[in-house]
Short mmCIF file of C-alpha atoms (C1' of nucleotides) in Angstrom, two decimals:
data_model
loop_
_atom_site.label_atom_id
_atom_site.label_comp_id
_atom_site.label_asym_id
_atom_site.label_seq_id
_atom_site.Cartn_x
_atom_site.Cartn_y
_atom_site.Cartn_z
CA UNK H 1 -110.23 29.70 150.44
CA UNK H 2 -108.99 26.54 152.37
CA UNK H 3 -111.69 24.32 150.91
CA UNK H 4 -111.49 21.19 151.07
CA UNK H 5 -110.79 18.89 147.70
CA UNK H 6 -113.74 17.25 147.85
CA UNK H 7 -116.15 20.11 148.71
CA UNK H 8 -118.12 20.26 145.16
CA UNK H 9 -118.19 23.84 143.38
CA UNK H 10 -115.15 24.89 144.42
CA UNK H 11 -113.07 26.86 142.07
CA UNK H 12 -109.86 24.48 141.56
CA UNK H 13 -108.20 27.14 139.45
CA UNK H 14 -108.63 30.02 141.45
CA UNK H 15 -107.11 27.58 143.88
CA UNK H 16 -103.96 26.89 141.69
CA UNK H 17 -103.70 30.56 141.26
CA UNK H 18 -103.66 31.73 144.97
CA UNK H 19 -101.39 28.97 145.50
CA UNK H 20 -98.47 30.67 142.70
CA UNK H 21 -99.40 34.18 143.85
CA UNK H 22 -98.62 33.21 148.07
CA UNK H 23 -95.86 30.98 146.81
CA UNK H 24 -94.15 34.09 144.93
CA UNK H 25 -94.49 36.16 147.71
CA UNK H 26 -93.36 33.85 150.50
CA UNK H 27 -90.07 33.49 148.34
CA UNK H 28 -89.78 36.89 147.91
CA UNK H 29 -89.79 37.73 151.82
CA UNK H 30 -87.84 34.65 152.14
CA UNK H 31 -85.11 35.78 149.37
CA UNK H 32 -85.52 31.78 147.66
CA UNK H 33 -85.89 31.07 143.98
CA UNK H 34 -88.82 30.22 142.64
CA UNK H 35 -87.39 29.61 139.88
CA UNK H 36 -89.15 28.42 137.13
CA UNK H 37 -88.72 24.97 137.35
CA UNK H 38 -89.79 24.96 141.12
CA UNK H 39 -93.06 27.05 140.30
CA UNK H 40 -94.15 24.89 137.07
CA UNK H 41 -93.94 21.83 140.00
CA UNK H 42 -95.90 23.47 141.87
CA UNK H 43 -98.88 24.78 139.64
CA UNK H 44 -98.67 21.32 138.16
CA UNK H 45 -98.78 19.70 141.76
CA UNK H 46 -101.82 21.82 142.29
CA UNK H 47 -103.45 21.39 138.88
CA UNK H 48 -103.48 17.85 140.04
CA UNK H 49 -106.65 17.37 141.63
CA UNK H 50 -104.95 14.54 143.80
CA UNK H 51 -101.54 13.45 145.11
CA UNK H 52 -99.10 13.37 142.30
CA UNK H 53 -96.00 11.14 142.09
CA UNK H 54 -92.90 12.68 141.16
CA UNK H 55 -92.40 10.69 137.78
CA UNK H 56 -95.70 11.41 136.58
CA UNK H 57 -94.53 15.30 136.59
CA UNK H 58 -91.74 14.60 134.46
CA UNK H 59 -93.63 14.30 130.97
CA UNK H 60 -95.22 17.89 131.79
CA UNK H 61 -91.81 19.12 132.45
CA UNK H 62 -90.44 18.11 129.30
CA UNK H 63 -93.51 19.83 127.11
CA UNK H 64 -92.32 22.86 128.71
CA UNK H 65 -88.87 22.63 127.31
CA UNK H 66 -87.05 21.55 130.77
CA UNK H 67 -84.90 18.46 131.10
CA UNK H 68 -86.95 15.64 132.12
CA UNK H 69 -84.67 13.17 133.89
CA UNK H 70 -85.91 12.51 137.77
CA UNK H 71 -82.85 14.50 139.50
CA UNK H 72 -84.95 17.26 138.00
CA UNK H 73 -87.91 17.22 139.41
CA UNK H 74 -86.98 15.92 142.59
CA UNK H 75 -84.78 18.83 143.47
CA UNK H 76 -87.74 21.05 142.75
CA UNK H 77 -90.02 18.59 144.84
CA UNK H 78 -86.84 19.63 148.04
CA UNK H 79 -86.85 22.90 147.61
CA UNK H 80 -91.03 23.12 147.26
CA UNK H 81 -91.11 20.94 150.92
CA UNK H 82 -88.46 22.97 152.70
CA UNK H 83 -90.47 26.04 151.91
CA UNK H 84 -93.24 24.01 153.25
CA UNK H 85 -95.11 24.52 149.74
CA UNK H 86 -95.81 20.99 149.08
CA UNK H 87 -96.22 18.28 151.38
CA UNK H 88 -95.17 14.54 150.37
CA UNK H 89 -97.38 11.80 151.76
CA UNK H 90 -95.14 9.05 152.76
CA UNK H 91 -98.25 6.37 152.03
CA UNK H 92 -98.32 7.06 148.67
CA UNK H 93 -95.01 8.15 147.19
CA UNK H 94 -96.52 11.36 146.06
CA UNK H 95 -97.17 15.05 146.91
CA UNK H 96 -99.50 17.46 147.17
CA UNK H 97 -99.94 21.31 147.81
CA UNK H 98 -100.00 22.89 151.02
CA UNK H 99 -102.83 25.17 151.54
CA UNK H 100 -100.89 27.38 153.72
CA UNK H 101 -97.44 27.48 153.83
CA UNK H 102 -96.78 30.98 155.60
CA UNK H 103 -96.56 29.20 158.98
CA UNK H 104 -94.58 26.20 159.66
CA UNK H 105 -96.70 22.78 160.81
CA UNK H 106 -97.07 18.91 159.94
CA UNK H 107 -99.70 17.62 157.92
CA UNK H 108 -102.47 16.17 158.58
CA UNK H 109 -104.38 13.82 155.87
CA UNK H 110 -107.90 12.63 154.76
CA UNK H 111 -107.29 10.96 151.57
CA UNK H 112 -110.33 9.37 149.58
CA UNK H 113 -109.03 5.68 148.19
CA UNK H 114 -111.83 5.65 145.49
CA UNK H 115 -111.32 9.39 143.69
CA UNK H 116 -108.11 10.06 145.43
CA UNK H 117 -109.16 13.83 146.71
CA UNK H 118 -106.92 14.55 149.65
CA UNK H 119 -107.54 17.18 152.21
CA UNK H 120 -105.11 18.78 154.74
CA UNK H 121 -106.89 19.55 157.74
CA UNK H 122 -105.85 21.34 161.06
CA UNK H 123 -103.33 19.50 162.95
CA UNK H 124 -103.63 20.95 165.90
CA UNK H 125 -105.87 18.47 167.73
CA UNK H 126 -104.02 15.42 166.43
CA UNK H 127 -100.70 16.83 167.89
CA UNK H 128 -102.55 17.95 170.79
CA UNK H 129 -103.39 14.23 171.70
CA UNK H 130 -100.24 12.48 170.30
CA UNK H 131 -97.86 15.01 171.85
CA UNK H 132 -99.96 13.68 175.37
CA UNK H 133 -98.77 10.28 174.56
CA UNK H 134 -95.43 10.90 174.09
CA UNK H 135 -94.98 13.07 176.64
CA UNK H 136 -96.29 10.17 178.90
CA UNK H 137 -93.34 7.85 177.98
CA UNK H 138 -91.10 10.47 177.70
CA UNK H 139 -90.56 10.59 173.82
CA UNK H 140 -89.87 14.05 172.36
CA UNK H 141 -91.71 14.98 169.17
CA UNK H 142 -89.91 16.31 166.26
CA UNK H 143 -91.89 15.40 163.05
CA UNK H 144 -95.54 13.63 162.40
CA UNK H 145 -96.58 12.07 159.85
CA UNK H 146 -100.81 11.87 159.93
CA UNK H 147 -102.46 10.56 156.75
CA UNK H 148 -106.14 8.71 157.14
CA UNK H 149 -107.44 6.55 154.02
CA UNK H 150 -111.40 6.43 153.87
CA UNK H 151 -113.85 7.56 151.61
CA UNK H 152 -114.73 11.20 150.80
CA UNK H 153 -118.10 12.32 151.40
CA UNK H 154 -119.20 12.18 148.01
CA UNK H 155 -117.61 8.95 147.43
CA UNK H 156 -119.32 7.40 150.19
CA UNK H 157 -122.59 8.39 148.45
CA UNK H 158 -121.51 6.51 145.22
CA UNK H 159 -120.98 3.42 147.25
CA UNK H 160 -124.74 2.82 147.92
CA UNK H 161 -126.35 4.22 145.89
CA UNK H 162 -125.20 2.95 141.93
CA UNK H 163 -123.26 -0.31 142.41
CA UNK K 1 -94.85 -7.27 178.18
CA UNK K 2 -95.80 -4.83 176.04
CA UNK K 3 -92.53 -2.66 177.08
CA UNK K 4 -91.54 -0.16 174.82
CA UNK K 5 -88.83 -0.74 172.85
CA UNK K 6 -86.60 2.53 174.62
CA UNK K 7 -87.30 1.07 178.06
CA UNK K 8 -84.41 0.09 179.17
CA UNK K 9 -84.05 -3.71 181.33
CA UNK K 10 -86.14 -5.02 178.80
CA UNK K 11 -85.40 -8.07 177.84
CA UNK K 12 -86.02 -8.87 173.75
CA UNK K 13 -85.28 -12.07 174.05
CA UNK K 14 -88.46 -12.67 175.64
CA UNK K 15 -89.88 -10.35 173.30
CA UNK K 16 -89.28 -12.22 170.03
CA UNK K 17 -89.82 -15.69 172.05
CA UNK K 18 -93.40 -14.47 172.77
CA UNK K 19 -93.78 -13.06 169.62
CA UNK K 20 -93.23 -16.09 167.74
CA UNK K 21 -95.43 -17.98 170.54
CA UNK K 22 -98.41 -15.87 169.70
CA UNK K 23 -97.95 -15.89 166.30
CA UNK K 24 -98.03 -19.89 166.29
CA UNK K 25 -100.97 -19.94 168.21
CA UNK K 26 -102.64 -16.86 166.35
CA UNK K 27 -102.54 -19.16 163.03
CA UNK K 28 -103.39 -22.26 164.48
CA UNK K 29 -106.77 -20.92 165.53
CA UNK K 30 -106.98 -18.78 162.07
CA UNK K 31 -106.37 -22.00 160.46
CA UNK K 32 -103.62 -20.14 158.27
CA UNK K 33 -99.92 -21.54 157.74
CA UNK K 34 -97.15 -20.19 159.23
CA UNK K 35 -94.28 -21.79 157.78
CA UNK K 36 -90.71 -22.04 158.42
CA UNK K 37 -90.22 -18.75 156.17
CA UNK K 38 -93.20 -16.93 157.32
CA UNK K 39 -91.57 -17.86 160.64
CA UNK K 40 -88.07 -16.92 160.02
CA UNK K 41 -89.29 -13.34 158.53
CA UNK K 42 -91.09 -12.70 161.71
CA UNK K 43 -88.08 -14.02 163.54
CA UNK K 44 -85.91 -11.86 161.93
CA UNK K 45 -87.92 -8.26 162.07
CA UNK K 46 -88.23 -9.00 166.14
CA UNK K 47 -84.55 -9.89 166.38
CA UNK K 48 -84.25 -5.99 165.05
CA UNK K 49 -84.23 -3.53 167.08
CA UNK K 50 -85.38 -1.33 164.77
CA UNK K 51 -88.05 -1.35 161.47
CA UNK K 52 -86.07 -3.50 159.18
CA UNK K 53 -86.50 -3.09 155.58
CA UNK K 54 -87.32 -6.29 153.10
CA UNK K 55 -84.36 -6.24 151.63
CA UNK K 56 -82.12 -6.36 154.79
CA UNK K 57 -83.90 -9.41 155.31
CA UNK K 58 -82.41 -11.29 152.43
CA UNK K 59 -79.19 -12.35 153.50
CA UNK K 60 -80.22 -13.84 156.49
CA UNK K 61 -83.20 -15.98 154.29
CA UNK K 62 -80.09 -16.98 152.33
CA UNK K 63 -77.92 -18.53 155.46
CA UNK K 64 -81.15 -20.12 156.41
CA UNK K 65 -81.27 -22.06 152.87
CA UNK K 66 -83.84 -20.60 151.68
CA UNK K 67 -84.57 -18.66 148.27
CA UNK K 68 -83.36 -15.31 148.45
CA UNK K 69 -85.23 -13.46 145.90
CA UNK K 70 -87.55 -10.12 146.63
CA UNK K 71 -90.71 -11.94 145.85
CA UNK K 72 -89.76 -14.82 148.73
CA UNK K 73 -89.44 -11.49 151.59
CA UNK K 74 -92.34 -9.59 150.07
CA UNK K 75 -94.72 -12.83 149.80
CA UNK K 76 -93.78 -13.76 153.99
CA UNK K 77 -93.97 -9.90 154.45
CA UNK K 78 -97.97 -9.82 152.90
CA UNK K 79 -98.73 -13.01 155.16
CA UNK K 80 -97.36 -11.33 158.56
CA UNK K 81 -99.57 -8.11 157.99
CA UNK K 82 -102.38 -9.73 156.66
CA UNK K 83 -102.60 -11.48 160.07
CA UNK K 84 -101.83 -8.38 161.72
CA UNK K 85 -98.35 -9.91 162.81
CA UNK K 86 -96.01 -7.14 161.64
CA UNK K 87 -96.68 -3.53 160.39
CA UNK K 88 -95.41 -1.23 157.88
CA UNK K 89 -93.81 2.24 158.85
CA UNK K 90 -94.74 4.02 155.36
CA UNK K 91 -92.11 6.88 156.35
CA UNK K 92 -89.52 4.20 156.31
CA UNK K 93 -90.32 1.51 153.87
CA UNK K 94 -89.32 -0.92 156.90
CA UNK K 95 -91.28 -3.46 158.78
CA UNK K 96 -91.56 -3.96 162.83
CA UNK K 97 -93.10 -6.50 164.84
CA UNK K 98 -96.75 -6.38 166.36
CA UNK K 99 -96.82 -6.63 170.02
CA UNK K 100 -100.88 -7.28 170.25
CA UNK K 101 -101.25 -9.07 166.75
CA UNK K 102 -104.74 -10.31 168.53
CA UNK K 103 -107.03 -7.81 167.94
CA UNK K 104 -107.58 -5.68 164.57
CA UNK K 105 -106.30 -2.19 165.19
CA UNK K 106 -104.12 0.35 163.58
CA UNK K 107 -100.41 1.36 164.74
CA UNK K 108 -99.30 4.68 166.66
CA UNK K 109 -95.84 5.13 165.89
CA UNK K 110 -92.60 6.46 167.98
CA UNK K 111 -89.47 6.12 165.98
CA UNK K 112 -86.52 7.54 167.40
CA UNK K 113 -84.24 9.50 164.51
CA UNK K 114 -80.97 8.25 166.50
CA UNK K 115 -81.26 5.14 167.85
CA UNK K 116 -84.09 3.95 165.77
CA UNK K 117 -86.40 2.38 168.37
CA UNK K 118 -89.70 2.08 167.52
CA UNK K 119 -92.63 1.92 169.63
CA UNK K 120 -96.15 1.28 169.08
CA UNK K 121 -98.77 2.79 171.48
CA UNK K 122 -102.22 2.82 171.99
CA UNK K 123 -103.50 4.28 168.77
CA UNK K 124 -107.09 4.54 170.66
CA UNK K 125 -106.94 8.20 171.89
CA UNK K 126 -105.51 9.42 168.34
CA UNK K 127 -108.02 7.75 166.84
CA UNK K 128 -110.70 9.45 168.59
CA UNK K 129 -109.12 12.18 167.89
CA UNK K 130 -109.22 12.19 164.01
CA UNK K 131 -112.48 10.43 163.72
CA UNK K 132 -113.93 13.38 165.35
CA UNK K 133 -112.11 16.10 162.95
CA UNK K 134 -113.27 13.54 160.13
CA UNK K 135 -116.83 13.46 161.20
CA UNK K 136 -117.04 17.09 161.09
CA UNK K 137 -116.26 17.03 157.30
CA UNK K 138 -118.28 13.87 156.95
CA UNK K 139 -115.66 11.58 155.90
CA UNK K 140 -115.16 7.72 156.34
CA UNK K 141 -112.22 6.50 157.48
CA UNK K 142 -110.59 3.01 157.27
CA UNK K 143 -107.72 3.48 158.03
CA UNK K 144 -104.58 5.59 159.58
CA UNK K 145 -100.75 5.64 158.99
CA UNK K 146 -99.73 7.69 162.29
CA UNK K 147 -95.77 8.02 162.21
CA UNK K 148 -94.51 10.08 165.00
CA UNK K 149 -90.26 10.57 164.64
CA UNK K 150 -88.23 12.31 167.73
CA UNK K 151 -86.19 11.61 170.29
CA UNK K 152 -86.63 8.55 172.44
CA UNK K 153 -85.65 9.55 175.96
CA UNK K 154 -82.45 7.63 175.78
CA UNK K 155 -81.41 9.90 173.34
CA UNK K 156 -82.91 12.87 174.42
CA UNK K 157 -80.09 12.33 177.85
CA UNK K 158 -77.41 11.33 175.05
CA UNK K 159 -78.14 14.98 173.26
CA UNK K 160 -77.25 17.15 175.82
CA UNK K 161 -74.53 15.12 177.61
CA UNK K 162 -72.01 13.99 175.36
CA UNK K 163 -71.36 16.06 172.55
"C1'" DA S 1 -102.52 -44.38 150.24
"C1'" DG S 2 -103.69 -42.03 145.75
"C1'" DC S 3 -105.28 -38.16 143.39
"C1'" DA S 4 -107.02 -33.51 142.36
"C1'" DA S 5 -107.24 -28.90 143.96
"C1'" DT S 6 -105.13 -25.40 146.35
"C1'" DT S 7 -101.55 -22.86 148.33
"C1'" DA S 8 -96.73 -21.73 148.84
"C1'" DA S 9 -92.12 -21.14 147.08
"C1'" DG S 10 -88.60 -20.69 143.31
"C1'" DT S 11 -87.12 -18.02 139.47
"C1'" DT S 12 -86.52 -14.48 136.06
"C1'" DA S 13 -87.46 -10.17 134.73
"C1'" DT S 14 -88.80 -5.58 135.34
"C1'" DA S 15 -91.47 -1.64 137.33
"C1'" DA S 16 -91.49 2.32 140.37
"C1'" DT S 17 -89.27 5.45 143.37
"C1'" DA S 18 -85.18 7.97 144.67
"C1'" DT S 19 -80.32 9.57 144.91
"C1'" DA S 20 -75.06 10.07 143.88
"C1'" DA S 21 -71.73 12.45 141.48
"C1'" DC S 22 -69.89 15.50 138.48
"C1'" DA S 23 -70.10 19.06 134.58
"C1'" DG S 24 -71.95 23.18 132.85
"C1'" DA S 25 -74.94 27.38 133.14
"C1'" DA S 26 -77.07 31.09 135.52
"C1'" DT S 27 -77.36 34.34 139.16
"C1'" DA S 28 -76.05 37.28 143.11
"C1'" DG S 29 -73.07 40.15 145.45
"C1'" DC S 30 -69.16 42.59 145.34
"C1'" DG G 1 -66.81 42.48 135.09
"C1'" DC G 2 -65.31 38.95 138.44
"C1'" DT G 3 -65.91 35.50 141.75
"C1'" DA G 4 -68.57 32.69 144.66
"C1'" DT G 5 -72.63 30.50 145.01
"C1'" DT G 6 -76.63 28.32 143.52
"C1'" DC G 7 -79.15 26.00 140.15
"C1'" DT G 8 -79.66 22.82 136.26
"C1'" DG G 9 -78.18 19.11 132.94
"C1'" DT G 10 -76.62 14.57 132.50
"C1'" DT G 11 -75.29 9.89 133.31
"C1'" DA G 12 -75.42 6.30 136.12
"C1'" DT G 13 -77.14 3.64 139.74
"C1'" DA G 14 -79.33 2.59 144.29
"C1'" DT G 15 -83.49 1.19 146.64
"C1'" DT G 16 -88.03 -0.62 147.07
"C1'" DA G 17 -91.60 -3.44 145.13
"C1'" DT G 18 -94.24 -6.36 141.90
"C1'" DA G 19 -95.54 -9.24 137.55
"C1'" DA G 20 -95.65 -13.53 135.56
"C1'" DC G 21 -94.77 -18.02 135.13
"C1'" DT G 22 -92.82 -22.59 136.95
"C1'" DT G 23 -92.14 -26.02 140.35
"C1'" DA G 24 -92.96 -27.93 144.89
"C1'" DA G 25 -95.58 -28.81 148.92
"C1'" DT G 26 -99.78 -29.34 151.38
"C1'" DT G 27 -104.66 -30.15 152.00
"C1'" DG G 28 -108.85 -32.48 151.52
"C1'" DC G 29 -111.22 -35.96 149.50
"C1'" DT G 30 -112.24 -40.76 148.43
#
DNA sequence: AGCAATTAAGTTATAATATAACAGAATAGC
DNA sequence: GCTATTCTGTTATATTATAACTTAATTGCT
């Protein structure tokens, strides 16, 4: 588990699937509703094999019989980032699934501008260094937002070698 | 120079004077054309004390004479980045001054949630930071949107004290 | 200075993202 | 079963940003 998007052969669906199953049980020790609305989001958030805006969810939600109109969707997108299920990347207007949402933390993001595969990696040593700098001018952290545009290993590939 | 924007004594006066100094100078040598709205847009997001968004910026485009209209804002608001004389806060959809528009580099965010300041520091040792984490899954990056929100320590005093 | 080419600004319209406000339905807890 | 709470439906609208085309200004050339 915890691969990374763009790490070739790995199993996107068992991915979605792990996803649902710890996002049931996290709202089940929490006693929240993941109602259905909230968990067809999220498996289509995670079906999505890159950040998703929140409009671009609405035609799925209508197929399934829901009401389609952007209130919708975006109180599902709430609930999903209070439970820390889904993270929303402020560069892009869109959202993606957090790969592990039993303990509480910021984001941080390598997104790939040519196929769009974003990966969450460890925060830990980016707060580490930023919480240094603010603590030298006296600022007190409360929220980071961390999200690095570049090109994916196997994009960078591409770019050589068939242009 | 270079104070942060929470430091108190500071005076922004001679912030936005210099500002506008460089800026003149910056373009001269770039051979690119600052003019009078260019110059008023940059005027204006110094004159804030905190990110201002495009729109705010209208009305005061308007007093000047000028055309009022999104495209007018956005079009001055493209120039000033693309000469690295004002940055975006993604988290905020709001614009803030540069204070070393001279050389290329990326921002390093403090924005205070209560009084709004917003500081720019040294992105340098977060930068090391994530280039490292990104070289260890072999990806490229270009570039980083690094957003820290808190409490300035102005605030932080307020917080306790007077409630 | 006169003219063509380029760049900037004006203008209208609309796209894309997000939220307010209130009504109705479902669920939870008693 | 009843009531309080939470969730969803619905309509309307706010906020942020851009497309596309026209007119004006500036630059660079001769």
């Amino acid at each position: 588990m915890d691969n990374l998007a763009f790490e070739s052969g790995h199993d996107h669906q068992h991915c979605i699937d792990q996803a649902l199953q710890q996002a049931r049980q996290l709202c089940r020790e929490r006693q929240q509703r993941l109602t259905p609305i909230r968990e067809l989001v999220l498996k289509l958030i995670w079906q999505s094999h890159r950040p998703i805006g929140a409009y671009e969810l609405l035609p799925a939600l209508a197929e399934a019989g829901f009401n389609s109109a952007p209130p919708t969707v975006y109180r599902a997108l709430e609930f999903l980032q209070e439970q820390g299920l889904v993270h929303r990347i402020a560069s892009l207007n869109a959202f993606v699934g957090c790969p592990h949402p039993n303990q509480a933390h910021q984001g941080c993001f390598l997104i790939c501008r040519q196929c769009h595969s974003t990966s969450e990696l460890d925060a830990g040593p980016v707060h580490a260094t930023l919480e240094q700098s603010a603590r030298a001018v006296g600022f007190a952290i409360e929220h980071e937002t961390v999200e690095v545009t570049g090109l994916c290993p196997n994009c960078q590939a591409g770019e050589g070698g068939d242009a």
